[in-house]
Tab-separated table of C-alpha atoms in Angstrom:
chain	number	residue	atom	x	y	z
Y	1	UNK	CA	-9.067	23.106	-21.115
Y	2	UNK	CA	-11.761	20.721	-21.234
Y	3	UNK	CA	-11.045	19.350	-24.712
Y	4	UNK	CA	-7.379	18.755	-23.610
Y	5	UNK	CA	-8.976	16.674	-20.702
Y	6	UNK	CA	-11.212	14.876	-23.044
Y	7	UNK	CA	-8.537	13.735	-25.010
Y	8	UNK	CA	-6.138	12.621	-22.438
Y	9	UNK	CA	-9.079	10.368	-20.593
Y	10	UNK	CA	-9.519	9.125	-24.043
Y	11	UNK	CA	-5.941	8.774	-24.241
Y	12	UNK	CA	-5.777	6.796	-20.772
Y	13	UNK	CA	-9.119	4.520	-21.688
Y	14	UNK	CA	-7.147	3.630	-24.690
Y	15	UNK	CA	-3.524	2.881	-22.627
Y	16	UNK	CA	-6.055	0.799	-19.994
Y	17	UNK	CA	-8.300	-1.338	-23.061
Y	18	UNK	CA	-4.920	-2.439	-24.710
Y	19	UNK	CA	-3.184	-3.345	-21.195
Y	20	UNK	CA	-6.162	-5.644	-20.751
Y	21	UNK	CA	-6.123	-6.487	-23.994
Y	22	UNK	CA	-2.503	-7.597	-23.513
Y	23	UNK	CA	-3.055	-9.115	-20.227
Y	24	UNK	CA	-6.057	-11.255	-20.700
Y	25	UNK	CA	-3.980	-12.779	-24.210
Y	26	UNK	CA	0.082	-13.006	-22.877
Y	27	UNK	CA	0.046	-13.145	-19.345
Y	28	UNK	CA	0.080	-16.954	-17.816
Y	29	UNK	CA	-1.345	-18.211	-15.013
Y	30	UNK	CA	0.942	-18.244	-12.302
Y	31	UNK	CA	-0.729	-19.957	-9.576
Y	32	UNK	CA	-0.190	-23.567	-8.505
Y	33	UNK	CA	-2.995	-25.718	-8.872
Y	34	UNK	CA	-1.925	-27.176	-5.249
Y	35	UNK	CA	0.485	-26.301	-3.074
Y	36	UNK	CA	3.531	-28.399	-2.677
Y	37	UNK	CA	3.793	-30.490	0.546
Y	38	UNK	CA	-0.178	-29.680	1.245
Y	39	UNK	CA	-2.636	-32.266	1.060
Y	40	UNK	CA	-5.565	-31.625	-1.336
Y	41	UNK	CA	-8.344	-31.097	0.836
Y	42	UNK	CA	-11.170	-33.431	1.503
Y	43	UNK	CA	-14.320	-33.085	-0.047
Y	44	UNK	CA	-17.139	-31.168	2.004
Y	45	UNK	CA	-14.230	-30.500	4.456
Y	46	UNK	CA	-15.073	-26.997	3.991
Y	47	UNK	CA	-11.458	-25.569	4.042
Y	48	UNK	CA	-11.689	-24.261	0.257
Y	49	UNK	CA	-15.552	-24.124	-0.010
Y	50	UNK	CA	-18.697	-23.465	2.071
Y	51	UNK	CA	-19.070	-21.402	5.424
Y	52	UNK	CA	-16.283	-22.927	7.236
Y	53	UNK	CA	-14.001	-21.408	4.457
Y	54	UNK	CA	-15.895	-18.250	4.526
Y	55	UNK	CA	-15.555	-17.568	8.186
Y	56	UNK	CA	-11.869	-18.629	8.494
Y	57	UNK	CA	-10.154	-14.852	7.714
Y	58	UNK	CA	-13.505	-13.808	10.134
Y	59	UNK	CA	-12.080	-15.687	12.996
Y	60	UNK	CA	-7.915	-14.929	12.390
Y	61	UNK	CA	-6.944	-11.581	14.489
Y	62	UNK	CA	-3.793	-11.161	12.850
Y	63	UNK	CA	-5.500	-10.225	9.392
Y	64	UNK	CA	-7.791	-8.064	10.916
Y	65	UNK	CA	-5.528	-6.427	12.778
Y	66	UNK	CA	-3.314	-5.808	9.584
Y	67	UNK	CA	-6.544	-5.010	7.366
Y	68	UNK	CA	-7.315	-2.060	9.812
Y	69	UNK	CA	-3.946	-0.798	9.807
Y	70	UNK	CA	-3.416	-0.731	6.108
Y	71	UNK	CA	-6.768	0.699	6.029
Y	72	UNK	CA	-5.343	3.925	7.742
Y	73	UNK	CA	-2.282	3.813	5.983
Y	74	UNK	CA	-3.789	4.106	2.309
Y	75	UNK	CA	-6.535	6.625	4.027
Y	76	UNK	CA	-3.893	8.520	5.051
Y	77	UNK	CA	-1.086	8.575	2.315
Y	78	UNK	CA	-4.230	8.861	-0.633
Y	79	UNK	CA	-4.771	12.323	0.364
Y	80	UNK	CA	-1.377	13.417	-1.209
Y	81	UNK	CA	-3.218	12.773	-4.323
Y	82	UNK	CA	-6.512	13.266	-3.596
Y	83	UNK	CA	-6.697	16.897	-1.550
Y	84	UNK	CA	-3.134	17.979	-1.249
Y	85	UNK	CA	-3.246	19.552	-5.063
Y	86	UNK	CA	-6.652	21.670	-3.963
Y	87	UNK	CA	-4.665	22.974	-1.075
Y	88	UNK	CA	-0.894	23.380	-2.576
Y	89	UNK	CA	-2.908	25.423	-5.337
Y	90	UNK	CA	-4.569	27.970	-2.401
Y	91	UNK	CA	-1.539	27.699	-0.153
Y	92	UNK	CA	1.653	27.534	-1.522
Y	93	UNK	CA	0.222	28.443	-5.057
Y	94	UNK	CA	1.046	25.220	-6.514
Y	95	UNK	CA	-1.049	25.204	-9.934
Y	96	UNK	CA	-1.904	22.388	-12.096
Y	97	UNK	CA	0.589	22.482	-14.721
Y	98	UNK	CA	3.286	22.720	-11.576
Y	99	UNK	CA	1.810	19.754	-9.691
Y	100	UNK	CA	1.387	17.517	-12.800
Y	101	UNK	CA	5.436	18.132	-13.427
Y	102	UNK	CA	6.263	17.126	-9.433
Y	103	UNK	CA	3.951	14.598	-9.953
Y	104	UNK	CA	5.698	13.115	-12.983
Y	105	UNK	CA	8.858	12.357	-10.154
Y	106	UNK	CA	7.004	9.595	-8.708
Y	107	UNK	CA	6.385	7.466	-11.682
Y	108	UNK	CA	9.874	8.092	-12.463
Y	109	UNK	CA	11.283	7.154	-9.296
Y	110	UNK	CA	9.078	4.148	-9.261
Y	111	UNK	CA	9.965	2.866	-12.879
Y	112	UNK	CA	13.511	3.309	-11.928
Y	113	UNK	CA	14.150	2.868	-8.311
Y	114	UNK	CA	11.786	0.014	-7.456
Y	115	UNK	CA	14.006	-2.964	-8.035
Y	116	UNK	CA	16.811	-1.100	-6.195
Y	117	UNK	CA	14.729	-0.590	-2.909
Y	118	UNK	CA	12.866	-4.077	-3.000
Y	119	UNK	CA	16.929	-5.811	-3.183
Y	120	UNK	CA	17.359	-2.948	-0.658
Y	121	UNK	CA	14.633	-3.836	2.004
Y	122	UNK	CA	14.626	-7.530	1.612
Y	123	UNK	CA	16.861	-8.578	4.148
Y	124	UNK	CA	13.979	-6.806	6.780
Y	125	UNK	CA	11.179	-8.448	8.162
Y	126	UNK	CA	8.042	-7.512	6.446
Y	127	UNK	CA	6.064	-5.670	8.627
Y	128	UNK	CA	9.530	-3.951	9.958
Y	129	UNK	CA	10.110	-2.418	5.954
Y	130	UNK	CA	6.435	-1.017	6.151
Y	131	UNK	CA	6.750	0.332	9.207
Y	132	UNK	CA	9.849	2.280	7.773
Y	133	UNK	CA	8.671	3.386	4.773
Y	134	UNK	CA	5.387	4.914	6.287
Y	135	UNK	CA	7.844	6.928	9.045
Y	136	UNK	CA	9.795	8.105	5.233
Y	137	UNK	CA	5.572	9.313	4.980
Y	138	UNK	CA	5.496	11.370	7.877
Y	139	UNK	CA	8.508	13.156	7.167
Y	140	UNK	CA	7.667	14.152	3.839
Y	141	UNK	CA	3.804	14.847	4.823
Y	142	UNK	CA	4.982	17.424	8.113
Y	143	UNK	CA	7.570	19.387	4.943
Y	144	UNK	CA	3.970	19.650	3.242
Y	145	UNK	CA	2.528	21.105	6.281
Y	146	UNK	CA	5.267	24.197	6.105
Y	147	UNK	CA	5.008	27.475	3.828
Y	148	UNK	CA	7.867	25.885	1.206
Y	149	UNK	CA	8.990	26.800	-2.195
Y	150	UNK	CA	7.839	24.642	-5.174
Y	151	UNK	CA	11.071	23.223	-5.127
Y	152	UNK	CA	10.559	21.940	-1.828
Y	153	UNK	CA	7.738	20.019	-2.955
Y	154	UNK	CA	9.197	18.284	-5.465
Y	155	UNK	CA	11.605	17.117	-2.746
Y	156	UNK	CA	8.994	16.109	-0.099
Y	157	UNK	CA	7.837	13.912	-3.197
Y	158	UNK	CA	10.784	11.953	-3.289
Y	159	UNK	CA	10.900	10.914	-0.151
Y	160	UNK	CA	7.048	10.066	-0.319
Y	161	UNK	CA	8.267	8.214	-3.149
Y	162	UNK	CA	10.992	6.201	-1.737
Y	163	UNK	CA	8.304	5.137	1.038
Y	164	UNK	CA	5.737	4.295	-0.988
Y	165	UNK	CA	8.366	2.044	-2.863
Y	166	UNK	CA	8.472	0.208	-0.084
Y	167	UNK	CA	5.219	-0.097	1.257
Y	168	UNK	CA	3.059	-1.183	-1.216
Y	169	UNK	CA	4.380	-3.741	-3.058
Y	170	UNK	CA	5.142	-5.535	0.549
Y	171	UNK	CA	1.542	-4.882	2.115
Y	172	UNK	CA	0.004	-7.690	-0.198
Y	173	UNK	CA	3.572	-9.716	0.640
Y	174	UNK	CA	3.056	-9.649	4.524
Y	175	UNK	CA	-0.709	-10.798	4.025
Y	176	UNK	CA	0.822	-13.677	1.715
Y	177	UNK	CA	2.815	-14.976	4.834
Y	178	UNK	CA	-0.321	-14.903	7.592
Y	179	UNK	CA	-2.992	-16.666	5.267
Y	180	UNK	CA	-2.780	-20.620	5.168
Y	181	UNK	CA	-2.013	-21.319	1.347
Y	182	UNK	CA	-5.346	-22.548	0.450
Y	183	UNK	CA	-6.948	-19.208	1.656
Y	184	UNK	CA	-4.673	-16.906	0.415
Y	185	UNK	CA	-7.332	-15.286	-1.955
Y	186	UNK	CA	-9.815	-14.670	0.410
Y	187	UNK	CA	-6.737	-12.880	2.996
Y	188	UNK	CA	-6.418	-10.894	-0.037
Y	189	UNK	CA	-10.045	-10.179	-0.436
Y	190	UNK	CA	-9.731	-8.926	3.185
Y	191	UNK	CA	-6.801	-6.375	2.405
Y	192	UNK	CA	-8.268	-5.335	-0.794
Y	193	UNK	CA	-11.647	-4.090	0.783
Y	194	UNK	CA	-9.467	-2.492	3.361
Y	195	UNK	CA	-8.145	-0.508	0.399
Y	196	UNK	CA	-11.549	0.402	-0.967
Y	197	UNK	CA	-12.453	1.655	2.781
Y	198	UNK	CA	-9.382	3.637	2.772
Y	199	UNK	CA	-10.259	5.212	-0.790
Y	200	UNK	CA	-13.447	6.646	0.437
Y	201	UNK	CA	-12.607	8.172	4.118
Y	202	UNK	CA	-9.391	9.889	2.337
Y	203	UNK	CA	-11.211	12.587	0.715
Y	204	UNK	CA	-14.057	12.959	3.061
Y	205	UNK	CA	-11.928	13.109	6.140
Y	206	UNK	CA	-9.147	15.365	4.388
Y	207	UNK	CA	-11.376	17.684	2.507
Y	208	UNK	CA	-12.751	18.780	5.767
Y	209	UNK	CA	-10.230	18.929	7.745
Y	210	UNK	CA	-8.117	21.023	5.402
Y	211	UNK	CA	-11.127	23.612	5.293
Y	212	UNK	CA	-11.262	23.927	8.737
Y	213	UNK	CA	-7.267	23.921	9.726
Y	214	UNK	CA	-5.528	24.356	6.504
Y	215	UNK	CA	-1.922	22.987	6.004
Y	216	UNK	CA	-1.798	22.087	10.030
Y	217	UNK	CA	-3.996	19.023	9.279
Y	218	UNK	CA	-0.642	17.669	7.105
Y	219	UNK	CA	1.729	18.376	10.434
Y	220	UNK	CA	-1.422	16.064	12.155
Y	221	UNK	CA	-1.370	13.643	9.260
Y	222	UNK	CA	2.595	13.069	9.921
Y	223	UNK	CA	1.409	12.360	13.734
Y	224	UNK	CA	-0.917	9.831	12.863
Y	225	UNK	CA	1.385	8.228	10.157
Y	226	UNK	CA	4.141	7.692	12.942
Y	227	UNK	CA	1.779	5.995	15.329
Y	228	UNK	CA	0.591	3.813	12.258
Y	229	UNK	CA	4.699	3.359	11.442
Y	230	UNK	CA	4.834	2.187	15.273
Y	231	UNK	CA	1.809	-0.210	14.984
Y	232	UNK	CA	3.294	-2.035	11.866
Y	233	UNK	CA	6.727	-2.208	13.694
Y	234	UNK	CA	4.625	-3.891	17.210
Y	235	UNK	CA	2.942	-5.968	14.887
Y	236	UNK	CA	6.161	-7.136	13.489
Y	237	UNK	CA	7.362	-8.444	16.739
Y	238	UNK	CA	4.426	-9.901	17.950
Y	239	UNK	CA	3.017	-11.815	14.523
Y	240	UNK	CA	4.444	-14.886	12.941
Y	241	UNK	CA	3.614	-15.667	9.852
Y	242	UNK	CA	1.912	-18.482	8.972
Y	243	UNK	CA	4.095	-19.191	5.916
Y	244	UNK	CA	7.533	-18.688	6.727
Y	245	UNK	CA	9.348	-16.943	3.826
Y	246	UNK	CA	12.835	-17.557	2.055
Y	247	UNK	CA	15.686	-16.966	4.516
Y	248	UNK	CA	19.173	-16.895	3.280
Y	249	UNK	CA	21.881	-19.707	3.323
Y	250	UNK	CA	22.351	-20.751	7.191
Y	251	UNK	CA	20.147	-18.170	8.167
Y	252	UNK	CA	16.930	-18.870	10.531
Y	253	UNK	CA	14.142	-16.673	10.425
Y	254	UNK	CA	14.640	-15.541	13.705
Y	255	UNK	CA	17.935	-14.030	12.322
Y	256	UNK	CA	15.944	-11.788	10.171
Y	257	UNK	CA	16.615	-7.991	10.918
């Protein structure tokens, strides 16, 4: 088994090398120089440069507030991939050659469903999408939790799936819409070490949890995930964003769903 591992991480650092490859050659820039409609700043004015810059995402609520909740969310949903396999193997006898097939599902559903649900969920505010997709979390995370069939699994999968199809191609988009256009990269900065933060409690907080509880903590995983689904749905009603986004024909954004 190890040389078939060996060769399919050389495999992937091969796939990875000529995607870079690829990228760094063919794909263009796609950012603005400026914004339209927004003065260039002054110089020394300090809103692109210097400390006043710097402390600007510091001092805005709203992205910390988000950061933090997204932090949770990718703590929590990581451990599907992360610890979930260790414990379907002991539990439900889920081996490696088994998961790696129900794990094939979601980069099928993704490559072919993803257009479908972003058309799908656009008409929702942003915050109000994310908030659904991570309840579609909970309910495939508390079918995890029960004694199931492999079968089963697989299913529980495609829901996770469908919400994941929804919430993390719009968790970027929402941050988009609170940052002021000249500090959108830093707002991102923000979300993206929220992501790295969520990366490293995943396994340490699953791994013992799931020793000491078993396939319970995955029932109490689905609890957190709904309070999380509730915060992003509060957070919704109570944040504006600072950009207002594309609104149909005759339509004002406080007609959004």
């Amino acid at each position: 088994f190890a040389g078939a591992y060996r060769v399919a991480f050389a495999v992937v650092a091969a796939a990875i090398a000529l995607a870079g490859t690829l990228y760094a050659l063919r794909l263009p820039e796609t950012r603005p120089r400026s914004v339209p409609g927004t003065p260039e700043p002054a110089a020394g004015s300090g809103r692109t440069s210097g400390i006043g810059a710097r402390r600007r995402w510091w001092n805005d609520p709203r992205l910390l507030a988000y950061a933090a909740l997204q932090m949770l969310t990718i703590g929590s949903y990581l451990q599907l991939f992360m610890i979930f396999p260790v414990d379907a193997a002991d539990r439900l006898g889920v081996g490696p050659g088994s998961w790696a097939v129900i794990l094939s599902i979601n980069g099928l559903l993704i490559l072919a469903g993803q257009g479908v649900v972003s058309r799908a969920v656009a008409r929702f505010r942003k915050p109000a999408a994310v908030a659904g997709g991570v309840l579609l979390w909970s309910v495939g995370f508390v079918i995890l939790a029960l004694p199931i069939p492999l079968l089963v699994v697989a299913v529980a999968l495609v829901i996770l799936t469908a919400g994941e199809m929804i919430v993390f191609p719009l968790q970027p988009a929402v941050v988009a819409d609170l940052s002021p256009p000249e500090e959108r990269g830093r707002y991102q900065g923000v979300l993206s070490f929220g992501t790295a933060v969520g990366n490293a409690i995943a396994p340490l907080v699953a791994g013992a949890a799931v020793a000491a509880i078993g396939g319970a903590w995955w029932a109490l995983l689905a609890a957190g995930l709904v309070g999380l689904s509730a915060g992003y749905a509060a957070f919704g009603r109570i944040v504006r964003p600072s950009v207002p986004g594309p609104t149909a024909p005759g339509q004002s954004p406080d007609q959004e769903s």
